[in-house]
XYZ file of C-alpha atoms in Angstrom:
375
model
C 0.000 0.000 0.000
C 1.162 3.288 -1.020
C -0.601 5.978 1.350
C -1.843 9.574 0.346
C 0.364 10.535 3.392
C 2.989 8.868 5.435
C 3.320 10.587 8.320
C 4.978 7.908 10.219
C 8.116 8.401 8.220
C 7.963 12.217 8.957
C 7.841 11.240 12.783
C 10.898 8.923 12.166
C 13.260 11.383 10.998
C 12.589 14.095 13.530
C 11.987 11.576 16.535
C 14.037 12.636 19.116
C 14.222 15.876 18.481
C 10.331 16.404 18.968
C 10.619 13.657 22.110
C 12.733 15.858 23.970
C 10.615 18.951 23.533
C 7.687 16.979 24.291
C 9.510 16.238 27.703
C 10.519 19.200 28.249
C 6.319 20.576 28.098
C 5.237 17.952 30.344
C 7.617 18.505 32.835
C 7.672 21.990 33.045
C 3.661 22.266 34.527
C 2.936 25.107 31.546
C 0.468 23.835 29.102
C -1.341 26.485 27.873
C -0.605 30.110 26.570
C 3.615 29.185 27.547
C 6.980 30.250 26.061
C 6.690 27.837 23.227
C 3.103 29.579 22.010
C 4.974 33.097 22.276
C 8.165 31.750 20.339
C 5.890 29.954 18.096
C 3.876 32.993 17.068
C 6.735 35.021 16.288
C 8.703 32.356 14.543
C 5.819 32.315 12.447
C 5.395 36.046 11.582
C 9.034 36.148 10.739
C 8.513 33.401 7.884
C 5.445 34.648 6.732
C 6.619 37.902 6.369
C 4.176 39.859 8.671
C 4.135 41.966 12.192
C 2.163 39.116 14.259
C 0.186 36.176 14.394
C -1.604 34.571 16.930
C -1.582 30.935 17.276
C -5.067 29.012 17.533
C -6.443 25.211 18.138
C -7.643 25.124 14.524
C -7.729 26.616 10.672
C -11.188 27.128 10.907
C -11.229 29.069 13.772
C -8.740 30.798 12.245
C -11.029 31.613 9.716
C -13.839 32.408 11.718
C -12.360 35.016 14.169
C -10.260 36.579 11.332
C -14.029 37.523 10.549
C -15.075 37.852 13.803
C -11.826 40.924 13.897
C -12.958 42.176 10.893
C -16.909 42.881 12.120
C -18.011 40.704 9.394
C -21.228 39.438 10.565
C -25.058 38.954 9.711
C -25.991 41.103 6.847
C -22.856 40.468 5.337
C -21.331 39.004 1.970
C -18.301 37.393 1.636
C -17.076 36.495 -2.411
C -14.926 33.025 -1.732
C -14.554 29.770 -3.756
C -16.706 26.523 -3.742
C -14.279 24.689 -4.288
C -12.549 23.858 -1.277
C -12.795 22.469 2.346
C -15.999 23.067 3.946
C -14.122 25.345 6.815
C -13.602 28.296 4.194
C -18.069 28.723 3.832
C -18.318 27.160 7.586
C -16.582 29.791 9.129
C -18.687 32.690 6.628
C -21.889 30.671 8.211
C -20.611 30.931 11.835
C -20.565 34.359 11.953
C -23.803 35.117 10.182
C -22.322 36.144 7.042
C -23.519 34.910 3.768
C -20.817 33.113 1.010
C -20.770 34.863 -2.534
C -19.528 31.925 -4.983
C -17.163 32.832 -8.183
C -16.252 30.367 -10.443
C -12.282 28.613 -10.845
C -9.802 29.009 -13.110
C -9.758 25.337 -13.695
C -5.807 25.688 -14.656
C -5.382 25.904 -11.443
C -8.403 25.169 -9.006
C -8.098 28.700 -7.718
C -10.712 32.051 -7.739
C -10.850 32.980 -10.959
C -10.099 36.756 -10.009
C -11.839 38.092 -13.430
C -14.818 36.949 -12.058
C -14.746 38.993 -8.677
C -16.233 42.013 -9.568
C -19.856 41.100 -10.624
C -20.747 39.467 -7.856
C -19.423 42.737 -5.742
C -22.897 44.202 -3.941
C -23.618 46.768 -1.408
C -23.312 43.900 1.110
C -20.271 42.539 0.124
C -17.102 43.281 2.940
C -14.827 40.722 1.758
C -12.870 38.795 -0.687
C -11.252 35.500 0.383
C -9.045 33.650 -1.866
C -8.358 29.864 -1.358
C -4.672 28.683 -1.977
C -5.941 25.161 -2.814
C -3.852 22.462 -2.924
C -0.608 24.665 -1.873
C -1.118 26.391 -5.237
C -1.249 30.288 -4.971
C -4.018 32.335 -6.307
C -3.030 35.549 -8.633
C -3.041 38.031 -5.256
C -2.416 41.219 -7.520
C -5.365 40.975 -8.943
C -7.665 40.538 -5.978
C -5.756 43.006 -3.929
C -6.265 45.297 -7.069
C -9.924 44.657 -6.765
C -10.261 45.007 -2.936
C -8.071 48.152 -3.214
C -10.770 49.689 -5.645
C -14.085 48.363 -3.928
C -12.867 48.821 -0.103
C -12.915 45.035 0.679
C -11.179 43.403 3.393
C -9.508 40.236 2.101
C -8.591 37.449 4.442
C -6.333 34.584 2.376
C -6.983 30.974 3.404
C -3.686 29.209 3.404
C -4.509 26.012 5.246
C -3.231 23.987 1.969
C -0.405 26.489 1.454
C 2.104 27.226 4.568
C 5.285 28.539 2.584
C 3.970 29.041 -0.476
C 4.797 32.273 -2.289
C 3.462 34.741 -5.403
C 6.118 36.798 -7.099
C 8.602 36.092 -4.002
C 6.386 36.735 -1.007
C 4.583 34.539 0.912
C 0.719 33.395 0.315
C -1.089 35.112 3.883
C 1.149 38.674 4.089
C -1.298 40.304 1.429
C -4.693 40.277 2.943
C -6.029 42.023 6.239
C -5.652 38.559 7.957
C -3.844 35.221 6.667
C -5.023 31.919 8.439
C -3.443 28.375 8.416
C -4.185 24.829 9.584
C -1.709 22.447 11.260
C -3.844 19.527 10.829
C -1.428 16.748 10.874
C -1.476 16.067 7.333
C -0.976 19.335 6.202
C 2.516 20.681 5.025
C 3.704 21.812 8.463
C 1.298 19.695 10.613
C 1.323 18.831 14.349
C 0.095 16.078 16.102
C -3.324 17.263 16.660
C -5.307 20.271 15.640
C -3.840 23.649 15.693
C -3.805 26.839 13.959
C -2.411 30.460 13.036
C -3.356 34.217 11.857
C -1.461 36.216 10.604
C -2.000 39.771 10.084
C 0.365 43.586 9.988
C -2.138 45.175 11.976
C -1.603 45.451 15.699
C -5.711 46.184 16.376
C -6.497 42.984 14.770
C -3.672 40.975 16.395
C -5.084 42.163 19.887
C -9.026 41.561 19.202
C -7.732 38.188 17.486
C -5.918 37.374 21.004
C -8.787 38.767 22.880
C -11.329 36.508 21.020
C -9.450 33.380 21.153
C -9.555 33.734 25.072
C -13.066 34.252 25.861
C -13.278 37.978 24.764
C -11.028 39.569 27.046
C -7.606 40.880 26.527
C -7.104 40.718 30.906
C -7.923 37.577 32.676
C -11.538 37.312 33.481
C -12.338 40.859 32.260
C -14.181 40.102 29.308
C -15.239 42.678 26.571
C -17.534 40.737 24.342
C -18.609 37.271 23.351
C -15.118 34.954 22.422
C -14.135 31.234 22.026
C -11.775 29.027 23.755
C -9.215 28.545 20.661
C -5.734 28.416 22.609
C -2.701 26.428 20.503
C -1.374 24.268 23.723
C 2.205 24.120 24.499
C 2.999 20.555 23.099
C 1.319 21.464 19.469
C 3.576 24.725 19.738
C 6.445 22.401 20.782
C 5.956 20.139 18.179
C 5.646 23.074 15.529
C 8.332 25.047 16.190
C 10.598 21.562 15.679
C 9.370 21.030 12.367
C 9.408 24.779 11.117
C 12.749 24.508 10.704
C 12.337 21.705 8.214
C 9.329 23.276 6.375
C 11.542 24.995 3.597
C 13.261 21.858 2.650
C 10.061 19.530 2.994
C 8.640 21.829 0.330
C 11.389 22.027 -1.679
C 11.367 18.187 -1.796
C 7.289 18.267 -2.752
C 8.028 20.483 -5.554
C 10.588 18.007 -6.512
C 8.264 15.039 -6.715
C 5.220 17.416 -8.196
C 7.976 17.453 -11.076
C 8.692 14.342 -11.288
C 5.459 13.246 -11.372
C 5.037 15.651 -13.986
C 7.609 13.937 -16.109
C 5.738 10.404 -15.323
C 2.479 11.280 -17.062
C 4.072 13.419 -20.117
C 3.172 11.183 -22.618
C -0.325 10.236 -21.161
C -2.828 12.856 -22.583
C -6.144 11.387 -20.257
C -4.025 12.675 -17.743
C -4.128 16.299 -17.034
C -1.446 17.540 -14.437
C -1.275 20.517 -12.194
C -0.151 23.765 -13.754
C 1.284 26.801 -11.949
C 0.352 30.280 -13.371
C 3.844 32.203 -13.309
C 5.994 33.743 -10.594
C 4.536 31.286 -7.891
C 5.886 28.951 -5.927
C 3.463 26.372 -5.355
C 4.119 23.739 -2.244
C 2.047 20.773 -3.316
C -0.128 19.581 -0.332
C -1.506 17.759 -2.654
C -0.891 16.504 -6.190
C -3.636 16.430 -8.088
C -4.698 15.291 -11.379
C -7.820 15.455 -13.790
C -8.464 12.148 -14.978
C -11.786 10.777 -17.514
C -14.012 8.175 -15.414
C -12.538 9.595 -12.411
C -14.587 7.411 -9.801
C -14.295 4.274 -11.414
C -10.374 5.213 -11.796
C -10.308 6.237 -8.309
C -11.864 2.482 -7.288
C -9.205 0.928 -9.322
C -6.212 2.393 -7.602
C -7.509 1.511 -4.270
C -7.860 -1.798 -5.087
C -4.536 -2.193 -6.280
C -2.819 -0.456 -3.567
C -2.661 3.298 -3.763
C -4.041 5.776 -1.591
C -5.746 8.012 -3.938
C -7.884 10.504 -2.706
C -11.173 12.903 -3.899
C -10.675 16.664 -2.916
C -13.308 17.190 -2.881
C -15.960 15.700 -4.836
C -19.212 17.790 -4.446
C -18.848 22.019 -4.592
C -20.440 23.635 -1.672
C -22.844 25.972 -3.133
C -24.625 22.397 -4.187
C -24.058 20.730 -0.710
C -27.059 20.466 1.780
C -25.415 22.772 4.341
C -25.825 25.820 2.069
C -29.143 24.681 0.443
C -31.062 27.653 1.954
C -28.906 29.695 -0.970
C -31.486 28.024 -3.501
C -27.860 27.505 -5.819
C -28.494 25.669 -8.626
C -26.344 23.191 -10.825
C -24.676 25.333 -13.670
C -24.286 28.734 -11.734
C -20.095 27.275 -11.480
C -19.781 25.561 -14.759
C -15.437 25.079 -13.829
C -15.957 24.149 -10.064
C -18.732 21.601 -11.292
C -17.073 20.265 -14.261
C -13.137 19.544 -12.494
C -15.098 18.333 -9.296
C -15.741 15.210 -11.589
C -12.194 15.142 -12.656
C -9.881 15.571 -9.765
C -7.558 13.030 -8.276
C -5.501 13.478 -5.500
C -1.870 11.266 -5.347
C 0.364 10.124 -3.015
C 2.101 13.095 -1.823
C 4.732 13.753 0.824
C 8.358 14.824 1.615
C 9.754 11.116 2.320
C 7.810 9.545 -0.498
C 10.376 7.609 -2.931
C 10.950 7.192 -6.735
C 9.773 3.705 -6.631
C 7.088 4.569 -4.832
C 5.886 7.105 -7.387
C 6.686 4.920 -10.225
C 4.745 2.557 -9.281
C 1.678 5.064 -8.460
C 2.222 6.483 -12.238
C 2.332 3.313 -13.770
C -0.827 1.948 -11.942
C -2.794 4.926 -12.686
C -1.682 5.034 -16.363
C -2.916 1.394 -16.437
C -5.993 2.313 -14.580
C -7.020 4.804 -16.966
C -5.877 3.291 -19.935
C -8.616 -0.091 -18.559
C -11.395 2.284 -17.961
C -11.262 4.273 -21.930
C -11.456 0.752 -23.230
C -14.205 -0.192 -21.218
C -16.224 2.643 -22.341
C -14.811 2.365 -26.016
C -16.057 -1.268 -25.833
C -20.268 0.016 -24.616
């Protein structure tokens, strides 16, 4: 079996380094809101490229009080992407707001920024981008647009810690940037755990404030808030494995490539493109492939741990039926949604490995055409 992820092997090769830091927490008696959150935070807003960040349990709480910072609430429309994890319209929802849909460009699974400006309406207050799969959307564009219509823009960059467009990193444009450590993301821990980022010093402190109940002074509390505190072992175990990020993507890229060379001379097989000046950080790999769930069947039974991101757009899922979308309004986002296939994808995976996961799926697609040639 070849898995999506491996994150076993990840463990393997910073064991004892993460161990001992581990210890360290557990011994010291300071679990929550400790040294290793404050380094953490700041290691973080030095790689990103930005004044601050405050560290959360989650990327969709990230989301949500990067909102909640940013007064976006009931009344409220926010343009964004249905293509993508259901956090990115959940956290819109939470606060009241209501999710504007634009189409993809389906070169790259990303808002298709030529598309932002007719859906702007009196109501609208924000634009926010998704950097699917680690690939970066075209942020002149939509800071162009928010510039001109006076829209906040908060970047989701759960799929896309280190990621950069024209040399600067995917999460330093926007008001607010917000990432997931999920642990199969790019930079994961070993639980849940999340990050904003953000230049301005008002919405670092309401962002701090609102992760801790609503009050910036213990049990003084100002408004309404959440419990969303990044504990002291995630913060531990994430300020270890920052200082391998750069070289884990580095090595992602490498296999995106090869990949890339695999599949050449298979034309079913469309493979991720980058639009220019980005560099994209491949949390996943993904391909558009004919008979995709039939394909997708086919390499699990053999052995590889394909995955579906994500295989039904939001604006036609139940939990934003009171929209009344309909089938057609996203004619990209509903056409590649049939298409996509995520591969095996990770720092430690091996040439072999991925030879045998091209080969397979070449085969795979090659069974299914027949099939279909032969009905």
């Amino acid at each position: 079996m070849i898995p999506i992820i491996d994150s076993k092997r990840q463990y393997a090769s910073i064991q004892n380094e993460v161990e001992k830091e581990v210890i360290n927490v557990m011994r010291s008696g300071s679990y929550i809101l400790g040294k290793h959150n404050k380094a953490f935070e700041q290691e973080m807003a030095d790689f990103i490229g930005v004044k601050y960040s405050v560290a959360l349990n989650s990327g969709t709480d990230a989301l949500h009080l990067a909102l909640r910072a940013l007064d976006i609430g009931a009344g409220d429309e926010v343009i964004t992407v249905a293509f993508t994890f259901v956090a990115t319209t959940e956290a819109i929802g939470i606060v009241g707001a209501t999710p504007v849909f634009v189409d993809i460009n389906p070169d790259t699974f990303n808002m298709d920024a030529n598309l932002i400006e007719e859906k702007i309406t009196p109501k609208t207050k924000a634009i926010l981008p998704v950097h699917l799969y680690g690939q970066p959307c075209d942020m002149d564009k939509i800071m162009e647009i928010a510039k001109k219509h006076n829209l906040y823009v908060i970047e989701d960059c759960c799929q896309a810690i280190g990621a950069e467009f024209k040399g600067k990193k995917v999460g330093s444009f926007g008001d607010i940037g917000c990432y997931s450590f999920y642990p199969t993301k790019n930079l994961g821990t070993m639980g849940d755990g999340g990050l904003a980022v953000t230049n301005s010093e008002t919405l670092k402190n309401r962002m701090i404030a609102l992760r801790n109940h609503g009050g910036a002074v213990r049990y003084y509390h100002d408004e309404i808030g959440v419990n969303s505190r990044l504990d002291e072992i995630q913060a531990a175990i994430l300020r270890v494995k920052l200082n391998y990020i750069n070289d884990w993507n580095k090595k992602r890229r490498e296999h995106a490539a090869f990949y890339n060379e695999l599949f050449k001379d298979c034309k079913d097989i469309e493979t991720p493109k980058e639009i220019d000046n980005v560099y994209a950080v491949y949390h996943q790999y993904t391909v558009k492939v004919p008979n995709r769930d039939e394909v997708h069947k086919m390499l699990q039974e053999n052995g590889i741990g394909a995955m579906i991101y994500y295989p039904v757009p939001l604006h036609l899922q139940k939990v934003h039926s009171h929209l009344n979308l309909k089938e057609g309004l996203l004619p990209h986002t509903e056409h590649d949604t049939k298409l996509v296939l995520s591969l095996p994808m990770f720092a430690e995976i091996t040439e072999e490995e991925q030879r045998t996961v091209a080969k397979t799926l070449i085969e795979c697609v090659a069974k299914c055409k027949s099939a279909m040639t032969a009905v």
